PDB file of C-alpha atoms and ligand atoms in Angstrom:
ATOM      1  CA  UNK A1477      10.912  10.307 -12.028  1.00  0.00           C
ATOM      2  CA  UNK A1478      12.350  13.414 -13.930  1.00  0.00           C
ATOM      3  CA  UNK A1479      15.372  13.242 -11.056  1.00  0.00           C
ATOM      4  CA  UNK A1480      16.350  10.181 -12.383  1.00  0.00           C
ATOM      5  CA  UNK A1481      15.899   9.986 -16.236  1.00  0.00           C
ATOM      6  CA  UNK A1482      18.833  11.050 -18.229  1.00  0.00           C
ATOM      7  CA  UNK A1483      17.983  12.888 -21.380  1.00  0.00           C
ATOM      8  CA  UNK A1484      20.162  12.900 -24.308  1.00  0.00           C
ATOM      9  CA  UNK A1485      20.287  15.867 -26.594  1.00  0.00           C
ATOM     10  CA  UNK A1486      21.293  14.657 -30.274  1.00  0.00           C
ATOM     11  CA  UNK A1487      22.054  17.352 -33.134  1.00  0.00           C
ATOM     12  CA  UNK A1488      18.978  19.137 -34.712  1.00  0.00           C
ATOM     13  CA  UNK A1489      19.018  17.013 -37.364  1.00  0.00           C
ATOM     14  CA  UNK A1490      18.356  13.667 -35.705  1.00  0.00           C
ATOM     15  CA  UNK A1491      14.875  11.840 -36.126  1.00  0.00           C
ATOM     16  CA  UNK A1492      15.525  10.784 -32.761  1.00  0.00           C
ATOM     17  CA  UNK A1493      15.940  14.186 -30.813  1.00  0.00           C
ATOM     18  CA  UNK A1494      14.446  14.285 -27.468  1.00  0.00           C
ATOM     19  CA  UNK A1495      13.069  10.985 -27.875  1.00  0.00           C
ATOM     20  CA  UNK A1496      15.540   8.837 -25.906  1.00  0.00           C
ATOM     21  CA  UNK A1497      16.011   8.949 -22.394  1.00  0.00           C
ATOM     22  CA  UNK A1498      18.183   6.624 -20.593  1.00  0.00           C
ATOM     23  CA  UNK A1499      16.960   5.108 -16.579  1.00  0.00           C
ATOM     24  CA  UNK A1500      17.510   1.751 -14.661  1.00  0.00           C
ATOM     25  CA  UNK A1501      14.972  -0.985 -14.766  1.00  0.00           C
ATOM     26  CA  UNK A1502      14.502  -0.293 -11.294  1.00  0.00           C
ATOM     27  CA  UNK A1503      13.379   3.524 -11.604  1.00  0.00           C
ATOM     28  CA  UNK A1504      10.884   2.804 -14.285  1.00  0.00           C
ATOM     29  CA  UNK A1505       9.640  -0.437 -12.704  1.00  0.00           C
ATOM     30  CA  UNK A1506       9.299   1.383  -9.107  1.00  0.00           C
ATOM     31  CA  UNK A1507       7.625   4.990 -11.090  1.00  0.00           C
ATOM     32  CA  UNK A1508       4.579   2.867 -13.158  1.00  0.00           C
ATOM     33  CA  UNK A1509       3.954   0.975  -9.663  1.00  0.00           C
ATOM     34  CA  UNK A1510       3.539   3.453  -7.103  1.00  0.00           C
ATOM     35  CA  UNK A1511       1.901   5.526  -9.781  1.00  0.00           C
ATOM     36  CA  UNK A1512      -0.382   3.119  -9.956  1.00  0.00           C
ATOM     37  CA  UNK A1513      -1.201   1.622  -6.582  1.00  0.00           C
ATOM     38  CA  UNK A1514      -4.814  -0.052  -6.426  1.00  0.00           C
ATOM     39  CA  UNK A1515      -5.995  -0.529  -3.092  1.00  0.00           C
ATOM     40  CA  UNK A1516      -8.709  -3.634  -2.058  1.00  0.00           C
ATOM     41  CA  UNK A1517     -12.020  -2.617  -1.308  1.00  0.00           C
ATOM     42  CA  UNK A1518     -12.180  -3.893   2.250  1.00  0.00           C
ATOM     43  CA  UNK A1519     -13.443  -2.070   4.855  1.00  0.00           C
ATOM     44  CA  UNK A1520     -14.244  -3.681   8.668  1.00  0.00           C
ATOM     45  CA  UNK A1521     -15.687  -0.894  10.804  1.00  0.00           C
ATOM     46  CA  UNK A1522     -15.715   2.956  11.436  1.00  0.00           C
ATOM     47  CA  UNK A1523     -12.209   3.437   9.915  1.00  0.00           C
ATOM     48  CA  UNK A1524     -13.257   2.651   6.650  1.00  0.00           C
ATOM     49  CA  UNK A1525     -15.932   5.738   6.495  1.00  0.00           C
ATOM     50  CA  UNK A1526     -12.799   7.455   6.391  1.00  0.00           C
ATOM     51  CA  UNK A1527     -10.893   5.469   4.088  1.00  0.00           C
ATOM     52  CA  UNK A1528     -14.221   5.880   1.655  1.00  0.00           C
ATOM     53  CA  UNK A1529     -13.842   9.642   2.337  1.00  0.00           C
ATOM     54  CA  UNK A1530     -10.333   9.343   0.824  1.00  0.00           C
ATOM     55  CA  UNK A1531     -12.077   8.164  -2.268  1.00  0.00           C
ATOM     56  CA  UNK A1532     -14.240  10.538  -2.669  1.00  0.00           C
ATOM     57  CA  UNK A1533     -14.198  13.976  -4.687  1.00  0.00           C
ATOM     58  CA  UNK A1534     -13.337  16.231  -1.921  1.00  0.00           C
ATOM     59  CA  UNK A1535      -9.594  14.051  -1.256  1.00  0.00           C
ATOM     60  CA  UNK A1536      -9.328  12.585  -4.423  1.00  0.00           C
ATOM     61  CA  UNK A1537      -6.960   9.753  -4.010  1.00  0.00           C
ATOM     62  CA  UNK A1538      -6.953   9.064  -7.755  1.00  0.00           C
ATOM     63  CA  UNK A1539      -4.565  12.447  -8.383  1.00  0.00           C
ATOM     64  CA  UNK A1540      -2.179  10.468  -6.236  1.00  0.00           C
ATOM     65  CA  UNK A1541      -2.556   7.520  -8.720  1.00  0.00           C
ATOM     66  CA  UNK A1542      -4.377   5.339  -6.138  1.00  0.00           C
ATOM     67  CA  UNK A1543      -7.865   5.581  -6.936  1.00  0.00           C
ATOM     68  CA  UNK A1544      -9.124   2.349  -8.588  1.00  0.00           C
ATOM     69  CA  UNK A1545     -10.160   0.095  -5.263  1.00  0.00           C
ATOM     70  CA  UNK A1546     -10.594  -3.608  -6.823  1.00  0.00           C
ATOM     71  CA  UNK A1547     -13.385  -5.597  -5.683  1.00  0.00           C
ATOM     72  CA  UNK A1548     -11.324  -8.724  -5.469  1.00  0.00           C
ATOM     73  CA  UNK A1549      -7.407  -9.375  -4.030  1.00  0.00           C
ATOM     74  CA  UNK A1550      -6.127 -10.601  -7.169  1.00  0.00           C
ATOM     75  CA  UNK A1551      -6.198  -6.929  -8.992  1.00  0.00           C
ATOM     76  CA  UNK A1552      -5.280  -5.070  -6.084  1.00  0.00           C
ATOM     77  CA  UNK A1553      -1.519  -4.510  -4.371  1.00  0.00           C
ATOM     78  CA  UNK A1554      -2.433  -2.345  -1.126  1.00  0.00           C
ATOM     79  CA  UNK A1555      -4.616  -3.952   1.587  1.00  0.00           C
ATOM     80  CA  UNK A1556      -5.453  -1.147   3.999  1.00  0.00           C
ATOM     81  CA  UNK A1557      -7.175  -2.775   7.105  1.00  0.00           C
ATOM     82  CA  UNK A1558      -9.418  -0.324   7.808  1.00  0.00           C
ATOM     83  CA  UNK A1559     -11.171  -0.908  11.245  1.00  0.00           C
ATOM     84  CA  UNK A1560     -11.460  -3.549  13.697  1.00  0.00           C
ATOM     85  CA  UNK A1561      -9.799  -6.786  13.610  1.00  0.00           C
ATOM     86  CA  UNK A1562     -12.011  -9.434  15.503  1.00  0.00           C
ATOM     87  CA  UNK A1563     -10.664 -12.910  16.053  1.00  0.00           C
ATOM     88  CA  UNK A1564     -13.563 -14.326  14.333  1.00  0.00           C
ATOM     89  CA  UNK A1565     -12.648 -11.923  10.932  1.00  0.00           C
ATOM     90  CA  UNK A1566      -8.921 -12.541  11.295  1.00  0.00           C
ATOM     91  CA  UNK A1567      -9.077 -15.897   9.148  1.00  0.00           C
ATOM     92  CA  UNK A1568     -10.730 -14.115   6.365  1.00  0.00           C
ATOM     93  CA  UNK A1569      -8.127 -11.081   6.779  1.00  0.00           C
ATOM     94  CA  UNK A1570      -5.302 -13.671   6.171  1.00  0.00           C
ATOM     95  CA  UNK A1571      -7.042 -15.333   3.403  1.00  0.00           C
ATOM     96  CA  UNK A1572      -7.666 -12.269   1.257  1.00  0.00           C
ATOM     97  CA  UNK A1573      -3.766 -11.084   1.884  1.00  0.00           C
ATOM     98  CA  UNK A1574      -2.673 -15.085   0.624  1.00  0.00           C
ATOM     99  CA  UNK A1575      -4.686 -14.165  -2.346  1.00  0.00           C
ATOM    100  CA  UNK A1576      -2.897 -10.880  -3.021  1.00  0.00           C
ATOM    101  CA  UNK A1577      -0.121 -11.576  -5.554  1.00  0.00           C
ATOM    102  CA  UNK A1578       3.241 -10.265  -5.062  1.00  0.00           C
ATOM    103  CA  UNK A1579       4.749  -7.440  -4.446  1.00  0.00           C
ATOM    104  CA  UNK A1580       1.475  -6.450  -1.741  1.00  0.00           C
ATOM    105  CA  UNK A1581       1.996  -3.944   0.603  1.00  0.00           C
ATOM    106  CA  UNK A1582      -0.434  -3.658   3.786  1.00  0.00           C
ATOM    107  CA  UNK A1583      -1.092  -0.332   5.770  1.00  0.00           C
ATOM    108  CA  UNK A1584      -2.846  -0.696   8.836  1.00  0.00           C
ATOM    109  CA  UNK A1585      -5.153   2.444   9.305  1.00  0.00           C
ATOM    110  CA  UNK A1586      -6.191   3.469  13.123  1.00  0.00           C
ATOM    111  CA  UNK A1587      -5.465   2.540  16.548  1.00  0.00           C
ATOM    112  CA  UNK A1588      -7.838  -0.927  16.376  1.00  0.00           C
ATOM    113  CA  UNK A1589      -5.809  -2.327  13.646  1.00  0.00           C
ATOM    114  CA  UNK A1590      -2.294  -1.083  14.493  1.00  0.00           C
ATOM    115  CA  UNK A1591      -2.992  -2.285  18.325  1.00  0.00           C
ATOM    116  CA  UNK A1592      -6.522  -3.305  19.614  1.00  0.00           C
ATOM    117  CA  UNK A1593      -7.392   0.495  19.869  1.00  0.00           C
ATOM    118  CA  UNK A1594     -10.166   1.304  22.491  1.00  0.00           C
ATOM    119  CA  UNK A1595     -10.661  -2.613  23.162  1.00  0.00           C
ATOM    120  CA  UNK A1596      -7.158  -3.304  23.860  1.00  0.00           C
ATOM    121  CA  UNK A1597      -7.650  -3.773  27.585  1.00  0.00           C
ATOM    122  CA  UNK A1598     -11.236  -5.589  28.279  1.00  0.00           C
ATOM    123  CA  UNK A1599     -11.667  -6.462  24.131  1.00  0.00           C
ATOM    124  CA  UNK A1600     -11.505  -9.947  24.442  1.00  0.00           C
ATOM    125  CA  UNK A1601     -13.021 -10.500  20.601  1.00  0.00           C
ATOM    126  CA  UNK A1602     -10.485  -7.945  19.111  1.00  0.00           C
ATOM    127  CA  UNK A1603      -7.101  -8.796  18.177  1.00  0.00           C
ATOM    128  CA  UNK A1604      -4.445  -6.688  19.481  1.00  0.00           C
ATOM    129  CA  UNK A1605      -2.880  -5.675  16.490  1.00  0.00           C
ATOM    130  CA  UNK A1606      -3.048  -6.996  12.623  1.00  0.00           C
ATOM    131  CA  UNK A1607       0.615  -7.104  12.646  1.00  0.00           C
ATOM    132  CA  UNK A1608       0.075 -10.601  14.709  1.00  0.00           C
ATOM    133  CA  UNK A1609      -1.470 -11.666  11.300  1.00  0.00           C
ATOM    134  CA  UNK A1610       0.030 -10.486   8.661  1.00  0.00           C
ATOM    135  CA  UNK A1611       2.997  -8.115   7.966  1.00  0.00           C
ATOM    136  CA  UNK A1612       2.645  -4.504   8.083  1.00  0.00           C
ATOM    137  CA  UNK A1613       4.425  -2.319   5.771  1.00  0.00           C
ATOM    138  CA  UNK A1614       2.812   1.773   7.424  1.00  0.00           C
ATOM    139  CA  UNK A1615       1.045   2.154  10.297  1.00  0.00           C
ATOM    140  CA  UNK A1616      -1.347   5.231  10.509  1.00  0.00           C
ATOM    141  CA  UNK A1617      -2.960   6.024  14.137  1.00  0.00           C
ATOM    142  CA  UNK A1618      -5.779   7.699  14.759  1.00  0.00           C
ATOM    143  CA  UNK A1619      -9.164   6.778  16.024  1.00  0.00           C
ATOM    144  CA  UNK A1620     -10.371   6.925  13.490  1.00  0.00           C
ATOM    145  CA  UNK A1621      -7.324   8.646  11.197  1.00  0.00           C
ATOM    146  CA  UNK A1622      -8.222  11.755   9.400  1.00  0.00           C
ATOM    147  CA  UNK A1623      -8.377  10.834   5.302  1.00  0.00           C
ATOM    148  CA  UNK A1624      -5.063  13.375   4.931  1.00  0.00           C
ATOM    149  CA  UNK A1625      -3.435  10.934   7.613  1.00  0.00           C
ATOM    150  CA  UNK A1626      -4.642   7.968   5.144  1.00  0.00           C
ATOM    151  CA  UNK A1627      -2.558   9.946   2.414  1.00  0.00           C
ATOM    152  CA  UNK A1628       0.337  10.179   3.831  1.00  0.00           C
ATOM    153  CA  UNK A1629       0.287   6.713   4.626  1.00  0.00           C
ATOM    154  CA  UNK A1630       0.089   5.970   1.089  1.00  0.00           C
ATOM    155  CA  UNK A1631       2.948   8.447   0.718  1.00  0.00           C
ATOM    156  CA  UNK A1632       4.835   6.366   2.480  1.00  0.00           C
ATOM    157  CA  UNK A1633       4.052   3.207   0.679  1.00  0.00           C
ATOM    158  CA  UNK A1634       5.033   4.507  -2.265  1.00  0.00           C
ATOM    159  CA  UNK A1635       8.426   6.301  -0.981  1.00  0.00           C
ATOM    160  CA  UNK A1636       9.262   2.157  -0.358  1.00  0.00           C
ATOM    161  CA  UNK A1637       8.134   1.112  -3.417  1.00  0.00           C
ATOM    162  CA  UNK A1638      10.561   3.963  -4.800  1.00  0.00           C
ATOM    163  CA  UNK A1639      13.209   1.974  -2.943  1.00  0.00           C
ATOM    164  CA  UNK A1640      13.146  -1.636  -4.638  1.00  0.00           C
ATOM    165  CA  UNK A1641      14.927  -3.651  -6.251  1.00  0.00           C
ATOM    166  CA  UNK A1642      12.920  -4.839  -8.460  1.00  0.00           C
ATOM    167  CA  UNK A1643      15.004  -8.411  -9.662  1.00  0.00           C
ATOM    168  CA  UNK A1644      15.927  -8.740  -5.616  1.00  0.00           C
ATOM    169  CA  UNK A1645      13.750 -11.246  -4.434  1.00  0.00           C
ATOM    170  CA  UNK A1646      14.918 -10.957  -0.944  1.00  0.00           C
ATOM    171  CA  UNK A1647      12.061  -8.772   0.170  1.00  0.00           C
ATOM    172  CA  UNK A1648       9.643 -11.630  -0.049  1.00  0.00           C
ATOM    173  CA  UNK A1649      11.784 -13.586   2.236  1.00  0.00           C
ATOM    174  CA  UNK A1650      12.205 -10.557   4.375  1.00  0.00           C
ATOM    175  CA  UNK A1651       8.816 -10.522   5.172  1.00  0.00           C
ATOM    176  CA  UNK A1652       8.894 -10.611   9.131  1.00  0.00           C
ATOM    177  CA  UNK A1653       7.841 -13.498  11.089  1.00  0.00           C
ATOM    178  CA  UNK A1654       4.523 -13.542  12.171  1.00  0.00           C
ATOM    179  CA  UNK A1655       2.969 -14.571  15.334  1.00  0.00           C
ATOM    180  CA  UNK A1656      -0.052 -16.051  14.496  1.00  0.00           C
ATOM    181  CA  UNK A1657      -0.257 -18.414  11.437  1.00  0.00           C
TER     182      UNK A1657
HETATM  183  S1  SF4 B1851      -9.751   3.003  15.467  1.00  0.00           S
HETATM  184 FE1  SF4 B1851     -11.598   4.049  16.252  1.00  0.00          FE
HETATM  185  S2  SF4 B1851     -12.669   4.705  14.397  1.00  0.00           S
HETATM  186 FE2  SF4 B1851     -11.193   3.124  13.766  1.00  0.00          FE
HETATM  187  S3  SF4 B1851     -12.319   1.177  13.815  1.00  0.00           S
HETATM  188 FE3  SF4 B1851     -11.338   1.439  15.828  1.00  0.00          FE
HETATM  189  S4  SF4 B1851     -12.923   2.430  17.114  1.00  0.00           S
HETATM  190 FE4  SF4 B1851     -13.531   2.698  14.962  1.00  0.00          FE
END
């Protein structure tokens, strides 16, 4: 944020010394969200061990202004599908990301979600990627990803969010077409 605030020195005398700075909408709009990025508490197999590892006091996701996970889709921004995808949970995937309101962001965290993982040749129950369901803004690999891999995918949620426009409305109809409604 400091990069791009502009801060205007008045004269001595003036009440309003170092108390104005000058930014876009965009910079301030972009700096309070990804400062404040609240995850879903959602978790579908081994994967999310980890991602509950992230949130606890030895990785501390909360220093990286991520830490409150919300218990319900309507507070939360970040869906991280954290585990195995079966066919029979992939309705209620898509459900709780309709319920997200927008701007959502989705990271899909190890090799099950980003493409069937270990059951992508004989897991007939498993779908072969959550990007068939939804769209996927970071993929992290692993099996399962280590929690500092889970932090740089948040990293890299929030360099995009640092990228928006935040009156373009284009990136909702940007969203890429997905194969399975
Ligand atoms: S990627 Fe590995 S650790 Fe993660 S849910 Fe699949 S099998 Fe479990």
């Amino acid at each position: 944020m400091a990069e791009s605030i502009q801060e205007i020195n008045l004269n001595n005398d003036s009440p309003t010394r170092d108390n104005i700075l000058i930014t876009s909408v965009d910079q301030l709009v972009n700096w309070t969200r990804r400062s404040s990025v609240w995850p879903m508490t959602f978790g579908l197999a081994c994967c999310a061990i980890e991602m509950m590892a992230t949130g606890a006091s030895h990785y501390d996701i909360d220093r990286f202004g991520s830490g409150p996970f919300r218990a319900t889709p309507r507070q939360a921004d970040l869906m991280i599908v954290a585990g195995t995808v079966s066919h029979k949970m992939a309705p209620r995937v898509k459900r709780l990301f309709d319920q997200m309101p927008e701007p959502k962001y989705v990271m899909a965290m190890g090799a099950c979600t980003v493409c069937g993982g270990p059951y992508i040749k004989h897991g007939y129950h498993v779908l072969k990627g959550v990007d068939r369901l939804i769209p996927v803004d970071v993929y992290v690999p692993g099996c399962p990803p280590r929690p500092e891999a889970l932090l740089e995918g948040l990293f890299r949620i929030q360099d995009k969010m640092k990228r928006e426009r935040v009156l373009d409305r284009e990136r909702i109809g940007l969203r890429p077409k997905l194969l399975v409604e």
